[in-house]
Amino acid sequence: MLPLGTLWRIARRDLATRIRGLRLLAVCLFLGVATLAAIGSLTRGITSELEVRGQTILGGDIEFSLPQREATAEEMAGFRRVGTPSSTVRLRAMANDPDGEALLSELKAVDGAYPLYGTMRLESGARQGPPPPGAIWIGKDLASRLDLKVGGGVKFGEKTFRIDGIIAEEPDRLGEGFTLGPVAIIGLADLPATQLIQPGSLYESKYRVRLPGDANPESVGKALTAEFPDAGWDITDSSNGAPGTRRFIERMGQFLSLVGLAALVIAGIGVGNGVASYLAGKRPGLATLKVLGADSGTVARIYGLQILAVAAVSIIAGLIVGALAPALIGWIAGDVLPVKPGVAIYPLPLAVSAAYGLLIAIAFALPPLAATRHVPAAGLYRATVSGAARVDRQTMIAVAAALAAIIALAVGTAREPLFALGFIGAAIGLLLILVGLGWLVRRTASRLPRPKRPLFRLALANLHRPGAATGALVVALGLGLTLFVTLAAIQTSITSEIRSTVPQRAPSFFVLDVPRGDAARFRTMVTNADARAEINMIPALRGSITEFAGQRVDELAELPEGAWVLRGDRGLTYSPVLPNGSELVGGQWWQADYKGPPLVSVEQEVATSLGLKLGDTLSVNVLGVEVQAKVASFRTVNWDNFGLNYVLVFSPGTFDAAPHNMVATVAVGPEAETALSRSIPRAFPSASLIAVRDVVSQVTTLLTQMSQAIAAAASIAILAGIAVLIGAIAASRERRVYDSVILKLLGATRGQILGAQGMEYAVLAAILAVLALGLGLAGAWYVVTQLFEFDFAPDPLIVGLTLLGGAGLSFLIGIAGSWPLLSAKPAQALRSL
């Protein structure tokens, strides 16, 4: 065995003379590794920024959130005992300009200690504490949409405020969660003058506490909860100041990483084709080395070193691009991302991406490399006509081990291992289907009767003759066309859901905090504006689940899978009848005049995640009072009708003692919509009017960004599929050159040779178009219905045109790859074979 240095010297010199054949390997690995590294680094960059800025995002080391009430004097004393507290109150309210225009806003009242962390910045400079008495700070959107200026006035409830500044940076903005309107900030002492908070009003009090340096937020939270067991607050600490944002980023990152992994696996097929093509071009050198006395192992090691060297350079280049991508994406995306990732190197995602690239290179490069070990020198010289050697058992074991390591790495690093395993299983299933289809096409073509016309006979023979690249072409074409169909179906389904389904089902307004005593007056005002108005009005409260089926929520070490309803407070209501948009699937609904012990109806999926059965108990904390009810029924809810749907619906009389208001949906004509947007805020100052078109606009923007991210990641897979197709053509080029010159010697014209190959690609494209349509629609259905939870409604015309365009592109790539064969000169080509 030659020393490694000698082997590398031979490999390097040979590589320097002709690296061209390994360009496909380099491109495929670079695309896949760069995509995975970019997605992983971006996800880690955002989550790291959330962790580093946790105190600023949350506004403290620990936060106690209370729905519809303020902390008692005893609770405030508890906060002061453990640290320095800051109080804020947040509610939705209508901002009214001097001309009578109104806009829904997020009104936030802060105390003198605000902000405990970070800096409140106005366009005029940094500020500490609340605005001056009678003054207000407003967001840029509020100023723009109502044409408000510094020094002017804006009215909230019963009080007009002087605009003291425009907000440039609100330090705890991300920790406040989803908002439906621009922010406005006032002093906590000015809040009573607005008269917006009445008994039953929907608002949230937050108490952020700055702890001493040695205090543990989790321990402090548990101690105060034990001291005030009936407080009903929701606790968040700075280690996860924006839990919803973090969960969304991590889940989206995992999904995109799996898409990137699929692209890398697809690229791996291109790696195999590229290596096979490269070794085919090196066949004289391989044979010469064997004639000169080199054994099979030495030859394999020499060319293995070449492949590893090119793979290493490609992987390193991909890692460099992936490491720089977060900063570039942050600069391009601007405010689309929740936080801008910092300029930093994140070793773990880069290491994982490098491991994927190396394993893919090993798994797909080993078979063509190992095949040369078992062919004698004479066989290498005549391999053009004798065909390739079979891969030995040891190589197949090594390939299987590499693929198993890829799967283990993907599942082991996934946030949701079962989802990752299912995704990988689907990808493997798709590849197996395509491989099986390639075998079936070859077998069927070999058994069909031979056509009488020479071109058709030649095209049919190209599909099944020894050394035919049919299997690789089927895989490459099938993957590309399937991805084209999948993307088109996802995009058109989302567009259909946003543009057609939602507007047809949606009401004109949501109206919050309609006083119970003024419900009749509210109905009269709406029907006077539009006699055909549709009004749905129900009671509304806020509360948190404290116990279910005998289990205390605060005693759970970990929340059950899918039990999002246990995080924080939730909307509650009661109703004598089954709400619109709900369907009973278990148990019985109570009588309309029911007056017994509290009962509750639970949404089916939530009940499943909590393991609830009929007759179990469920307790909620409302305004510091715990109410226990018995589960009477389960129901499904049509969430996408923009109606008033609640997870928990209680029996009448359950919350009679709790102060609360009403919420309503209103559907009216365009003229009445304009009139009511002005009259309702004036007549009901404490009510908040939410225009559904604003909600739809925000949802549209979010979903569009998500679909664009999926399309961007999947486009890499499409590029990899194109590279695979090119590689499949390149891998069979030498044999096709041989066929071409033989046909020319027999009198075939260039047009006949090109026509035969064109028929071959056309037959494959036609067969695969049908398969790709089915597989692509199935994949798109899963993404649309399971990830987005939308109706699956792809546009047949766009999907069809996309499939036709993809098939046409694949056909043109095949023809373009065959074009150089036409210029091959018989004498020169035969001497080089």
mmCIF file with all atom_site columns, N, CA and C in Angstrom, residues 510-529:
data_model
loop_
_atom_site.group_PDB
_atom_site.id
_atom_site.type_symbol
_atom_site.label_atom_id
_atom_site.label_alt_id
_atom_site.label_comp_id
_atom_site.label_asym_id
_atom_site.label_entity_id
_atom_site.label_seq_id
_atom_site.pdbx_PDB_ins_code
_atom_site.Cartn_x
_atom_site.Cartn_y
_atom_site.Cartn_z
_atom_site.occupancy
_atom_site.B_iso_or_equiv
_atom_site.pdbx_formal_charge
_atom_site.auth_seq_id
_atom_site.auth_comp_id
_atom_site.auth_asym_id
_atom_site.auth_atom_id
_atom_site.pdbx_PDB_model_num
ATOM 1  N N  . PHE A 1 510 ? -65.386 43.173 13.913 1.00 0.00 ? 510 PHE A N  1
ATOM 2  C CA . PHE A 1 510 ? -65.487 42.630 15.269 1.00 0.00 ? 510 PHE A CA 1
ATOM 3  C C  . PHE A 1 510 ? -65.621 43.837 16.185 1.00 0.00 ? 510 PHE A C  1
ATOM 4  N N  . VAL A 1 511 ? -66.515 43.760 17.142 1.00 0.00 ? 511 VAL A N  1
ATOM 5  C CA . VAL A 1 511 ? -66.677 44.851 18.103 1.00 0.00 ? 511 VAL A CA 1
ATOM 6  C C  . VAL A 1 511 ? -66.488 44.267 19.503 1.00 0.00 ? 511 VAL A C  1
ATOM 7  N N  . LEU A 1 512 ? -65.485 44.792 20.223 1.00 0.00 ? 512 LEU A N  1
ATOM 8  C CA . LEU A 1 512 ? -65.170 44.308 21.560 1.00 0.00 ? 512 LEU A CA 1
ATOM 9  C C  . LEU A 1 512 ? -65.683 45.274 22.613 1.00 0.00 ? 512 LEU A C  1
ATOM 10 N N  . ASP A 1 513 ? -65.951 44.748 23.790 1.00 0.00 ? 513 ASP A N  1
ATOM 11 C CA . ASP A 1 513 ? -66.318 45.549 24.955 1.00 0.00 ? 513 ASP A CA 1
ATOM 12 C C  . ASP A 1 513 ? -67.571 46.390 24.735 1.00 0.00 ? 513 ASP A C  1
ATOM 13 N N  . VAL A 1 514 ? -68.606 45.759 24.183 1.00 0.00 ? 514 VAL A N  1
ATOM 14 C CA . VAL A 1 514 ? -69.924 46.413 24.146 1.00 0.00 ? 514 VAL A CA 1
ATOM 15 C C  . VAL A 1 514 ? -70.569 46.205 25.511 1.00 0.00 ? 514 VAL A C  1
ATOM 16 N N  . PRO A 1 515 ? -70.896 47.265 26.252 1.00 0.00 ? 515 PRO A N  1
ATOM 17 C CA . PRO A 1 515 ? -71.493 47.087 27.579 1.00 0.00 ? 515 PRO A CA 1
ATOM 18 C C  . PRO A 1 515 ? -72.760 46.233 27.516 1.00 0.00 ? 515 PRO A C  1
ATOM 19 N N  . ARG A 1 516 ? -72.895 45.312 28.487 1.00 0.00 ? 516 ARG A N  1
ATOM 20 C CA . ARG A 1 516 ? -74.064 44.427 28.489 1.00 0.00 ? 516 ARG A CA 1
ATOM 21 C C  . ARG A 1 516 ? -75.368 45.201 28.513 1.00 0.00 ? 516 ARG A C  1
ATOM 22 N N  . GLY A 1 517 ? -75.376 46.272 29.281 1.00 0.00 ? 517 GLY A N  1
ATOM 23 C CA . GLY A 1 517 ? -76.611 47.046 29.377 1.00 0.00 ? 517 GLY A CA 1
ATOM 24 C C  . GLY A 1 517 ? -76.961 47.800 28.113 1.00 0.00 ? 517 GLY A C  1
ATOM 25 N N  . ASP A 1 518 ? -75.988 47.965 27.198 1.00 0.00 ? 518 ASP A N  1
ATOM 26 C CA . ASP A 1 518 ? -76.239 48.713 25.967 1.00 0.00 ? 518 ASP A CA 1
ATOM 27 C C  . ASP A 1 518 ? -76.346 47.804 24.753 1.00 0.00 ? 518 ASP A C  1
ATOM 28 N N  . ALA A 1 519 ? -76.534 46.513 24.957 1.00 0.00 ? 519 ALA A N  1
ATOM 29 C CA . ALA A 1 519 ? -76.588 45.578 23.834 1.00 0.00 ? 519 ALA A CA 1
ATOM 30 C C  . ALA A 1 519 ? -77.746 45.903 22.901 1.00 0.00 ? 519 ALA A C  1
ATOM 31 N N  . ALA A 1 520 ? -78.917 46.213 23.470 1.00 0.00 ? 520 ALA A N  1
ATOM 32 C CA . ALA A 1 520 ? -80.081 46.525 22.639 1.00 0.00 ? 520 ALA A CA 1
ATOM 33 C C  . ALA A 1 520 ? -79.844 47.807 21.833 1.00 0.00 ? 520 ALA A C  1
ATOM 34 N N  . ARG A 1 521 ? -79.241 48.815 22.459 1.00 0.00 ? 521 ARG A N  1
ATOM 35 C CA . ARG A 1 521 ? -78.963 50.072 21.748 1.00 0.00 ? 521 ARG A CA 1
ATOM 36 C C  . ARG A 1 521 ? -77.959 49.843 20.621 1.00 0.00 ? 521 ARG A C  1
ATOM 37 N N  . PHE A 1 522 ? -76.998 48.966 20.857 1.00 0.00 ? 522 PHE A N  1
ATOM 38 C CA . PHE A 1 522 ? -76.021 48.654 19.823 1.00 0.00 ? 522 PHE A CA 1
ATOM 39 C C  . PHE A 1 522 ? -76.710 48.002 18.615 1.00 0.00 ? 522 PHE A C  1
ATOM 40 N N  . ARG A 1 523 ? -77.590 47.038 18.878 1.00 0.00 ? 523 ARG A N  1
ATOM 41 C CA . ARG A 1 523 ? -78.294 46.382 17.788 1.00 0.00 ? 523 ARG A CA 1
ATOM 42 C C  . ARG A 1 523 ? -79.125 47.384 16.988 1.00 0.00 ? 523 ARG A C  1
ATOM 43 N N  . THR A 1 524 ? -79.779 48.273 17.691 1.00 0.00 ? 524 THR A N  1
ATOM 44 C CA . THR A 1 524 ? -80.619 49.268 17.015 1.00 0.00 ? 524 THR A CA 1
ATOM 45 C C  . THR A 1 524 ? -79.786 50.168 16.114 1.00 0.00 ? 524 THR A C  1
ATOM 46 N N  . MET A 1 525 ? -78.631 50.608 16.599 1.00 0.00 ? 525 MET A N  1
ATOM 47 C CA . MET A 1 525 ? -77.764 51.472 15.785 1.00 0.00 ? 525 MET A CA 1
ATOM 48 C C  . MET A 1 525 ? -77.325 50.759 14.506 1.00 0.00 ? 525 MET A C  1
ATOM 49 N N  . VAL A 1 526 ? -76.954 49.471 14.617 1.00 0.00 ? 526 VAL A N  1
ATOM 50 C CA . VAL A 1 526 ? -76.482 48.738 13.446 1.00 0.00 ? 526 VAL A CA 1
ATOM 51 C C  . VAL A 1 526 ? -77.614 48.507 12.453 1.00 0.00 ? 526 VAL A C  1
ATOM 52 N N  . THR A 1 527 ? -78.792 48.102 12.933 1.00 0.00 ? 527 THR A N  1
ATOM 53 C CA . THR A 1 527 ? -79.896 47.838 12.016 1.00 0.00 ? 527 THR A CA 1
ATOM 54 C C  . THR A 1 527 ? -80.436 49.129 11.394 1.00 0.00 ? 527 THR A C  1
ATOM 55 N N  . ASN A 1 528 ? -80.308 50.247 12.088 1.00 0.00 ? 528 ASN A N  1
ATOM 56 C CA . ASN A 1 528 ? -80.704 51.526 11.474 1.00 0.00 ? 528 ASN A CA 1
ATOM 57 C C  . ASN A 1 528 ? -79.780 51.879 10.316 1.00 0.00 ? 528 ASN A C  1
ATOM 58 N N  . ALA A 1 529 ? -78.500 51.486 10.423 1.00 0.00 ? 529 ALA A N  1
ATOM 59 C CA . ALA A 1 529 ? -77.556 51.751 9.339  1.00 0.00 ? 529 ALA A CA 1
ATOM 60 C C  . ALA A 1 529 ? -77.758 50.796 8.171  1.00 0.00 ? 529 ALA A C  1
#
